[in-house]
């Protein structure tokens, strides 16, 4: 598809060095949905870590027309995926990221 990764396509630039989908927070008072890829405070931390989780999963490809965002602790997926199986897999991965309480797919079309 020519796209390097979810992370670079959505957030620009390369994934931060030592980034992880579920890092330990640098400050225990940081809400789980605001923990960034290296444990730092990040307003979009959950969305970034979900993108990393998608990139780290060997069975997930980067769908060029799918975007990851967040509203509080809800992961919001928007765009298109080829099959319901693909969407189900992405929801399962996103649900496993620390801080995600819900995955909203209302704005995803299948097919």
mmCIF file of N, CA and C in Angstrom:
data_model
loop_
_atom_site.group_PDB
_atom_site.id
_atom_site.type_symbol
_atom_site.label_atom_id
_atom_site.label_comp_id
_atom_site.label_asym_id
_atom_site.label_seq_id
_atom_site.Cartn_x
_atom_site.Cartn_y
_atom_site.Cartn_z
ATOM 1 N N UNK A 1 0.797 -1.196 0.000
ATOM 2 C CA UNK A 1 0.000 0.000 0.000
ATOM 3 C C UNK A 1 0.842 1.263 0.000
ATOM 4 N N UNK A 2 2.132 1.141 0.292
ATOM 5 C CA UNK A 2 2.995 2.296 0.237
ATOM 6 C C UNK A 2 3.032 3.136 1.500
ATOM 7 N N UNK A 3 2.259 2.802 2.488
ATOM 8 C CA UNK A 3 2.220 3.558 3.734
ATOM 9 C C UNK A 3 3.067 2.820 4.765
ATOM 10 N N UNK A 4 3.901 3.552 5.499
ATOM 11 C CA UNK A 4 4.800 2.918 6.459
ATOM 12 C C UNK A 4 4.078 2.323 7.645
ATOM 13 N N UNK A 5 3.172 3.090 8.234
ATOM 14 C CA UNK A 5 2.523 2.603 9.441
ATOM 15 C C UNK A 5 1.331 3.474 9.786
ATOM 16 N N UNK A 6 0.470 2.943 10.636
ATOM 17 C CA UNK A 6 -0.632 3.750 11.164
ATOM 18 C C UNK A 6 -0.060 4.986 11.846
ATOM 19 N N UNK A 7 0.937 4.780 12.703
ATOM 20 C CA UNK A 7 1.473 5.880 13.504
ATOM 21 C C UNK A 7 1.993 7.011 12.621
ATOM 22 N N UNK A 8 2.848 6.687 11.656
ATOM 23 C CA UNK A 8 3.436 7.746 10.836
ATOM 24 C C UNK A 8 2.388 8.417 9.954
ATOM 25 N N UNK A 9 1.411 7.669 9.462
ATOM 26 C CA UNK A 9 0.380 8.254 8.601
ATOM 27 C C UNK A 9 -0.531 9.192 9.389
ATOM 28 N N UNK A 10 -0.929 8.789 10.586
ATOM 29 C CA UNK A 10 -1.888 9.564 11.359
ATOM 30 C C UNK A 10 -1.228 10.713 12.126
ATOM 31 N N UNK A 11 -0.084 10.457 12.732
ATOM 32 C CA UNK A 11 0.532 11.454 13.613
ATOM 33 C C UNK A 11 1.746 12.132 13.002
ATOM 34 N N UNK A 12 2.177 11.689 11.835
ATOM 35 C CA UNK A 12 3.323 12.298 11.174
ATOM 36 C C UNK A 12 4.620 11.884 11.840
ATOM 37 N N UNK A 13 5.635 11.697 11.075
ATOM 38 C CA UNK A 13 6.934 11.318 11.632
ATOM 39 C C UNK A 13 6.987 9.854 12.027
ATOM 40 N N UNK A 14 8.139 9.472 12.497
ATOM 41 C CA UNK A 14 8.359 8.098 12.896
ATOM 42 C C UNK A 14 7.868 7.853 14.312
ATOM 43 N N UNK A 15 7.591 6.609 14.588
ATOM 44 C CA UNK A 15 7.216 6.203 15.934
ATOM 45 C C UNK A 15 8.379 6.529 16.868
ATOM 46 N N UNK A 16 8.100 7.107 18.037
ATOM 47 C CA UNK A 16 9.192 7.436 18.967
ATOM 48 C C UNK A 16 10.000 6.190 19.356
ATOM 49 N N UNK A 17 11.290 6.399 19.556
ATOM 50 C CA UNK A 17 12.156 5.306 19.982
ATOM 51 C C UNK A 17 11.647 4.739 21.305
ATOM 52 N N UNK A 18 11.660 3.428 21.427
ATOM 53 C CA UNK A 18 11.206 2.706 22.619
ATOM 54 C C UNK A 18 9.721 2.896 22.911
ATOM 55 N N UNK A 19 8.946 3.328 21.923
ATOM 56 C CA UNK A 19 7.505 3.507 22.118
ATOM 57 C C UNK A 19 6.836 2.153 22.313
ATOM 58 N N UNK A 20 5.773 2.156 23.117
ATOM 59 C CA UNK A 20 5.048 0.924 23.393
ATOM 60 C C UNK A 20 3.556 1.209 23.458
ATOM 61 N N UNK A 21 2.775 0.171 23.218
ATOM 62 C CA UNK A 21 1.323 0.313 23.290
ATOM 63 C C UNK A 21 0.862 0.458 24.742
ATOM 64 N N UNK A 22 1.575 -0.166 25.666
ATOM 65 C CA UNK A 22 1.193 -0.110 27.078
ATOM 66 C C UNK A 22 2.408 0.164 27.971
ATOM 67 N N UNK A 23 3.008 1.355 27.855
ATOM 68 C CA UNK A 23 4.170 1.674 28.693
ATOM 69 C C UNK A 23 3.745 2.002 30.120
ATOM 70 N N UNK A 24 4.694 1.915 31.017
ATOM 71 C CA UNK A 24 4.436 2.361 32.388
ATOM 72 C C UNK A 24 4.407 3.883 32.388
ATOM 73 N N UNK A 25 3.434 4.488 33.062
ATOM 74 C CA UNK A 25 3.383 5.953 33.102
ATOM 75 C C UNK A 25 4.562 6.525 33.881
ATOM 76 N N UNK A 26 5.086 7.644 33.408
ATOM 77 C CA UNK A 26 6.178 8.319 34.107
ATOM 78 C C UNK A 26 5.678 8.963 35.388
ATOM 79 N N UNK A 27 4.413 9.337 35.409
ATOM 80 C CA UNK A 27 3.797 9.965 36.575
ATOM 81 C C UNK A 27 2.512 9.198 36.872
ATOM 82 N N UNK A 28 2.457 8.595 38.038
ATOM 83 C CA UNK A 28 1.304 7.753 38.402
ATOM 84 C C UNK A 28 -0.025 8.513 38.415
ATOM 85 N N UNK A 29 0.018 9.849 38.464
ATOM 86 C CA UNK A 29 -1.222 10.619 38.492
ATOM 87 C C UNK A 29 -1.803 10.859 37.092
ATOM 88 N N UNK A 30 -1.061 10.475 36.050
ATOM 89 C CA UNK A 30 -1.546 10.653 34.682
ATOM 90 C C UNK A 30 -2.670 9.660 34.404
ATOM 91 N N UNK A 31 -3.831 10.139 33.937
ATOM 92 C CA UNK A 31 -4.913 9.222 33.587
ATOM 93 C C UNK A 31 -4.451 8.252 32.490
ATOM 94 N N UNK A 32 -4.876 6.997 32.535
ATOM 95 C CA UNK A 32 -4.395 5.994 31.566
ATOM 96 C C UNK A 32 -4.567 6.405 30.108
ATOM 97 N N UNK A 33 -5.647 7.129 29.789
ATOM 98 C CA UNK A 33 -5.881 7.524 28.397
ATOM 99 C C UNK A 33 -4.969 8.663 27.943
ATOM 100 N N UNK A 34 -4.241 9.263 28.873
ATOM 101 C CA UNK A 34 -3.337 10.375 28.546
ATOM 102 C C UNK A 34 -1.864 9.973 28.612
ATOM 103 N N UNK A 35 -1.589 8.690 28.787
ATOM 104 C CA UNK A 35 -0.213 8.200 28.818
ATOM 105 C C UNK A 35 0.268 8.044 27.373
ATOM 106 N N UNK A 36 1.376 8.697 27.060
ATOM 107 C CA UNK A 36 1.931 8.645 25.710
ATOM 108 C C UNK A 36 2.745 7.393 25.454
ATOM 109 N N UNK A 37 3.273 7.247 24.251
ATOM 110 C CA UNK A 37 3.996 6.046 23.844
ATOM 111 C C UNK A 37 5.235 5.714 24.665
ATOM 112 N N UNK A 38 5.802 6.698 25.353
ATOM 113 C CA UNK A 38 6.963 6.450 26.212
ATOM 114 C C UNK A 38 6.635 6.662 27.688
ATOM 115 N N UNK A 39 5.349 6.696 28.024
ATOM 116 C CA UNK A 39 4.946 6.866 29.414
ATOM 117 C C UNK A 39 4.753 8.307 29.833
ATOM 118 N N UNK A 40 5.062 9.264 28.948
ATOM 119 C CA UNK A 40 4.914 10.683 29.244
ATOM 120 C C UNK A 40 3.442 11.095 29.137
ATOM 121 N N UNK A 41 3.108 12.271 29.686
ATOM 122 C CA UNK A 41 1.758 12.802 29.513
ATOM 123 C C UNK A 41 1.596 13.206 28.049
ATOM 124 N N UNK A 42 0.484 12.807 27.445
ATOM 125 C CA UNK A 42 0.209 13.145 26.049
ATOM 126 C C UNK A 42 -1.304 13.213 25.880
ATOM 127 N N UNK A 43 -1.808 14.358 25.471
ATOM 128 C CA UNK A 43 -3.245 14.555 25.301
ATOM 129 C C UNK A 43 -3.847 13.498 24.373
ATOM 130 N N UNK A 44 -3.095 13.060 23.362
ATOM 131 C CA UNK A 44 -3.561 12.047 22.404
ATOM 132 C C UNK A 44 -2.879 10.705 22.642
ATOM 133 N N UNK A 45 -2.454 10.475 23.868
ATOM 134 C CA UNK A 45 -1.681 9.273 24.177
ATOM 135 C C UNK A 45 -2.372 7.974 23.821
ATOM 136 N N UNK A 46 -3.645 7.850 24.154
ATOM 137 C CA UNK A 46 -4.357 6.600 23.874
ATOM 138 C C UNK A 46 -4.404 6.330 22.373
ATOM 139 N N UNK A 47 -4.765 7.322 21.585
ATOM 140 C CA UNK A 47 -4.843 7.141 20.129
ATOM 141 C C UNK A 47 -3.472 6.753 19.559
ATOM 142 N N UNK A 48 -2.414 7.393 20.044
ATOM 143 C CA UNK A 48 -1.067 7.071 19.566
ATOM 144 C C UNK A 48 -0.694 5.645 19.926
ATOM 145 N N UNK A 49 -1.029 5.234 21.143
ATOM 146 C CA UNK A 49 -0.677 3.877 21.567
ATOM 147 C C UNK A 49 -1.502 2.824 20.837
ATOM 148 N N UNK A 50 -2.748 3.153 20.483
ATOM 149 C CA UNK A 50 -3.558 2.227 19.678
ATOM 150 C C UNK A 50 -2.931 2.077 18.291
ATOM 151 N N UNK A 51 -2.492 3.190 17.690
ATOM 152 C CA UNK A 51 -1.825 3.116 16.388
ATOM 153 C C UNK A 51 -0.576 2.241 16.476
ATOM 154 N N UNK A 52 0.172 2.369 17.558
ATOM 155 C CA UNK A 52 1.358 1.528 17.764
ATOM 156 C C UNK A 52 0.957 0.068 17.902
ATOM 157 N N UNK A 53 -0.118 -0.202 18.643
ATOM 158 C CA UNK A 53 -0.589 -1.581 18.806
ATOM 159 C C UNK A 53 -0.993 -2.172 17.458
ATOM 160 N N UNK A 54 -1.646 -1.364 16.610
ATOM 161 C CA UNK A 54 -1.997 -1.841 15.264
ATOM 162 C C UNK A 54 -0.734 -2.154 14.477
ATOM 163 N N UNK A 55 0.259 -1.255 14.541
ATOM 164 C CA UNK A 55 1.508 -1.459 13.814
ATOM 165 C C UNK A 55 2.273 -2.675 14.327
ATOM 166 N N UNK A 56 2.211 -2.921 15.627
ATOM 167 C CA UNK A 56 2.959 -4.026 16.233
ATOM 168 C C UNK A 56 2.324 -5.392 15.989
ATOM 169 N N UNK A 57 1.045 -5.426 15.618
ATOM 170 C CA UNK A 57 0.367 -6.701 15.388
ATOM 171 C C UNK A 57 0.743 -7.234 14.007
ATOM 172 N N UNK A 58 1.363 -8.422 13.947
ATOM 173 C CA UNK A 58 1.834 -8.932 12.650
ATOM 174 C C UNK A 58 0.693 -9.276 11.683
ATOM 175 N N UNK A 59 -0.518 -9.438 12.188
ATOM 176 C CA UNK A 59 -1.639 -9.798 11.330
ATOM 177 C C UNK A 59 -2.471 -8.608 10.885
ATOM 178 N N UNK A 60 -2.029 -7.406 11.223
ATOM 179 C CA UNK A 60 -2.777 -6.203 10.875
ATOM 180 C C UNK A 60 -1.988 -5.384 9.869
ATOM 181 N N UNK A 61 -2.645 -5.045 8.790
ATOM 182 C CA UNK A 61 -2.027 -4.159 7.803
ATOM 183 C C UNK A 61 -2.507 -2.737 8.040
ATOM 184 N N UNK A 62 -1.811 -1.782 7.468
ATOM 185 C CA UNK A 62 -2.256 -0.397 7.578
ATOM 186 C C UNK A 62 -3.324 -0.158 6.521
ATOM 187 N N UNK A 63 -4.530 0.100 6.960
ATOM 188 C CA UNK A 63 -5.610 0.423 6.046
ATOM 189 C C UNK A 63 -5.532 1.924 5.786
ATOM 190 N N UNK A 64 -5.217 2.300 4.558
ATOM 191 C CA UNK A 64 -4.947 3.699 4.219
ATOM 192 C C UNK A 64 -6.105 4.635 4.509
ATOM 193 N N UNK A 65 -7.311 4.095 4.573
ATOM 194 C CA UNK A 65 -8.489 4.930 4.779
ATOM 195 C C UNK A 65 -9.096 4.758 6.168
ATOM 196 N N UNK A 66 -8.277 4.348 7.127
ATOM 197 C CA UNK A 66 -8.751 4.207 8.503
ATOM 198 C C UNK A 66 -7.932 5.127 9.399
ATOM 199 N N UNK A 67 -8.616 5.809 10.294
ATOM 200 C CA UNK A 67 -7.987 6.778 11.195
ATOM 201 C C UNK A 67 -8.308 6.421 12.632
ATOM 202 N N UNK A 68 -7.410 6.757 13.521
ATOM 203 C CA UNK A 68 -7.571 6.502 14.952
ATOM 204 C C UNK A 68 -7.578 7.839 15.679
ATOM 205 N N UNK A 69 -8.577 8.036 16.535
ATOM 206 C CA UNK A 69 -8.656 9.227 17.377
ATOM 207 C C UNK A 69 -9.126 8.771 18.757
ATOM 208 N N UNK A 70 -9.317 9.721 19.634
ATOM 209 C CA UNK A 70 -9.841 9.381 20.948
ATOM 210 C C UNK A 70 -10.702 10.519 21.454
ATOM 211 N N UNK A 71 -11.692 10.143 22.235
ATOM 212 C CA UNK A 71 -12.510 11.090 22.984
ATOM 213 C C UNK A 71 -12.454 10.590 24.419
ATOM 214 N N UNK A 72 -11.627 11.232 25.236
ATOM 215 C CA UNK A 72 -11.411 10.730 26.592
ATOM 216 C C UNK A 72 -10.804 9.346 26.520
ATOM 217 N N UNK A 73 -11.457 8.376 27.145
ATOM 218 C CA UNK A 73 -10.947 7.006 27.146
ATOM 219 C C UNK A 73 -11.593 6.136 26.071
ATOM 220 N N UNK A 74 -12.350 6.753 25.156
ATOM 221 C CA UNK A 74 -12.963 6.025 24.049
ATOM 222 C C UNK A 74 -12.090 6.145 22.806
ATOM 223 N N UNK A 75 -11.720 5.006 22.240
ATOM 224 C CA UNK A 75 -10.992 4.979 20.977
ATOM 225 C C UNK A 75 -12.026 5.160 19.873
ATOM 226 N N UNK A 76 -11.748 6.068 18.949
ATOM 227 C CA UNK A 76 -12.674 6.334 17.850
ATOM 228 C C UNK A 76 -11.985 5.939 16.547
ATOM 229 N N UNK A 77 -12.598 4.983 15.849
ATOM 230 C CA UNK A 77 -12.100 4.580 14.539
ATOM 231 C C UNK A 77 -13.002 5.201 13.483
ATOM 232 N N UNK A 78 -12.385 5.742 12.424
ATOM 233 C CA UNK A 78 -13.130 6.399 11.353
ATOM 234 C C UNK A 78 -12.551 5.965 10.023
ATOM 235 N N UNK A 79 -13.405 5.795 9.034
ATOM 236 C CA UNK A 79 -12.926 5.490 7.689
ATOM 237 C C UNK A 79 -13.479 4.197 7.153
ATOM 238 N N UNK A 80 -12.619 3.440 6.451
ATOM 239 C CA UNK A 80 -13.040 2.215 5.776
ATOM 240 C C UNK A 80 -12.085 1.062 6.055
ATOM 241 N N UNK A 81 -12.646 -0.131 6.139
ATOM 242 C CA UNK A 81 -11.864 -1.369 6.173
ATOM 243 C C UNK A 81 -12.512 -2.342 5.192
ATOM 244 N N UNK A 82 -11.735 -3.286 4.652
ATOM 245 C CA UNK A 82 -12.277 -4.191 3.632
ATOM 246 C C UNK A 82 -13.346 -5.166 4.149
ATOM 247 N N UNK A 83 -13.142 -5.706 5.363
ATOM 248 C CA UNK A 83 -14.065 -6.746 5.843
ATOM 249 C C UNK A 83 -14.443 -6.533 7.310
ATOM 250 N N UNK A 84 -15.532 -7.153 7.715
ATOM 251 C CA UNK A 84 -15.942 -7.113 9.113
ATOM 252 C C UNK A 84 -14.907 -7.814 9.982
ATOM 253 N N UNK A 85 -14.277 -8.850 9.454
ATOM 254 C CA UNK A 85 -13.218 -9.551 10.193
ATOM 255 C C UNK A 85 -12.065 -8.603 10.509
ATOM 256 N N UNK A 86 -11.679 -7.761 9.530
ATOM 257 C CA UNK A 86 -10.628 -6.768 9.773
ATOM 258 C C UNK A 86 -11.044 -5.813 10.894
ATOM 259 N N UNK A 87 -12.283 -5.327 10.827
ATOM 260 C CA UNK A 87 -12.761 -4.385 11.846
ATOM 261 C C UNK A 87 -12.786 -5.047 13.215
ATOM 262 N N UNK A 88 -13.279 -6.276 13.288
ATOM 263 C CA UNK A 88 -13.331 -7.000 14.564
ATOM 264 C C UNK A 88 -11.938 -7.151 15.159
ATOM 265 N N UNK A 89 -10.953 -7.447 14.311
ATOM 266 C CA UNK A 89 -9.570 -7.600 14.782
ATOM 267 C C UNK A 89 -9.044 -6.275 15.331
ATOM 268 N N UNK A 90 -9.313 -5.183 14.633
ATOM 269 C CA UNK A 90 -8.853 -3.871 15.087
ATOM 270 C C UNK A 90 -9.508 -3.479 16.405
ATOM 271 N N UNK A 91 -10.793 -3.756 16.544
ATOM 272 C CA UNK A 91 -11.502 -3.459 17.800
ATOM 273 C C UNK A 91 -10.899 -4.269 18.944
ATOM 274 N N UNK A 92 -10.595 -5.525 18.688
ATOM 275 C CA UNK A 92 -10.000 -6.388 19.710
ATOM 276 C C UNK A 92 -8.636 -5.848 20.151
ATOM 277 N N UNK A 93 -7.820 -5.434 19.191
ATOM 278 C CA UNK A 93 -6.501 -4.887 19.524
ATOM 279 C C UNK A 93 -6.649 -3.591 20.317
ATOM 280 N N UNK A 94 -7.493 -2.672 19.833
ATOM 281 C CA UNK A 94 -7.677 -1.381 20.504
ATOM 282 C C UNK A 94 -8.204 -1.562 21.923
ATOM 283 N N UNK A 95 -9.091 -2.523 22.113
ATOM 284 C CA UNK A 95 -9.663 -2.778 23.447
ATOM 285 C C UNK A 95 -8.615 -3.231 24.442
ATOM 286 N N UNK A 96 -7.526 -3.819 23.941
ATOM 287 C CA UNK A 96 -6.473 -4.321 24.810
ATOM 288 C C UNK A 96 -5.448 -3.281 25.221
ATOM 289 N N UNK A 97 -5.585 -2.056 24.728
ATOM 290 C CA UNK A 97 -4.630 -0.999 25.083
ATOM 291 C C UNK A 97 -5.078 -0.350 26.393
ATOM 292 N N UNK A 98 -4.160 -0.244 27.333
ATOM 293 C CA UNK A 98 -4.458 0.317 28.644
ATOM 294 C C UNK A 98 -5.060 1.714 28.516
ATOM 295 N N UNK A 99 -6.177 1.940 29.184
ATOM 296 C CA UNK A 99 -6.852 3.230 29.149
ATOM 297 C C UNK A 99 -8.061 3.247 28.240
ATOM 298 N N UNK A 100 -8.184 2.267 27.349
ATOM 299 C CA UNK A 100 -9.341 2.193 26.441
ATOM 300 C C UNK A 100 -10.520 1.565 27.173
ATOM 301 N N UNK A 101 -11.599 2.325 27.316
ATOM 302 C CA UNK A 101 -12.798 1.792 27.967
ATOM 303 C C UNK A 101 -13.858 1.394 26.954
ATOM 304 N N UNK A 102 -13.716 1.894 25.725
ATOM 305 C CA UNK A 102 -14.698 1.616 24.677
ATOM 306 C C UNK A 102 -14.031 1.858 23.324
ATOM 307 N N UNK A 103 -14.528 1.186 22.280
ATOM 308 C CA UNK A 103 -14.069 1.438 20.915
ATOM 309 C C UNK A 103 -15.294 1.772 20.085
ATOM 310 N N UNK A 104 -15.334 2.990 19.565
ATOM 311 C CA UNK A 104 -16.466 3.453 18.775
ATOM 312 C C UNK A 104 -16.144 3.252 17.298
ATOM 313 N N UNK A 105 -17.014 2.498 16.603
ATOM 314 C CA UNK A 105 -16.806 2.214 15.169
ATOM 315 C C UNK A 105 -17.958 2.769 14.332
ATOM 316 N N UNK A 106 -18.733 3.681 14.890
ATOM 317 C CA UNK A 106 -19.899 4.225 14.184
ATOM 318 C C UNK A 106 -19.543 4.882 12.862
ATOM 319 N N UNK A 107 -18.300 5.373 12.748
ATOM 320 C CA UNK A 107 -17.894 6.075 11.532
ATOM 321 C C UNK A 107 -16.982 5.237 10.631
ATOM 322 N N UNK A 108 -17.087 3.894 10.766
ATOM 323 C CA UNK A 108 -16.315 2.991 9.932
ATOM 324 C C UNK A 108 -17.254 2.280 8.972
ATOM 325 N N UNK A 109 -16.928 2.298 7.692
ATOM 326 C CA UNK A 109 -17.700 1.535 6.722
ATOM 327 C C UNK A 109 -16.893 0.287 6.338
ATOM 328 N N UNK A 110 -17.604 -0.796 6.075
ATOM 329 C CA UNK A 110 -16.992 -2.068 5.738
ATOM 330 C C UNK A 110 -17.299 -2.395 4.281
ATOM 331 N N UNK A 111 -16.250 -2.780 3.556
ATOM 332 C CA UNK A 111 -16.484 -3.219 2.190
ATOM 333 C C UNK A 111 -15.862 -2.366 1.146
#
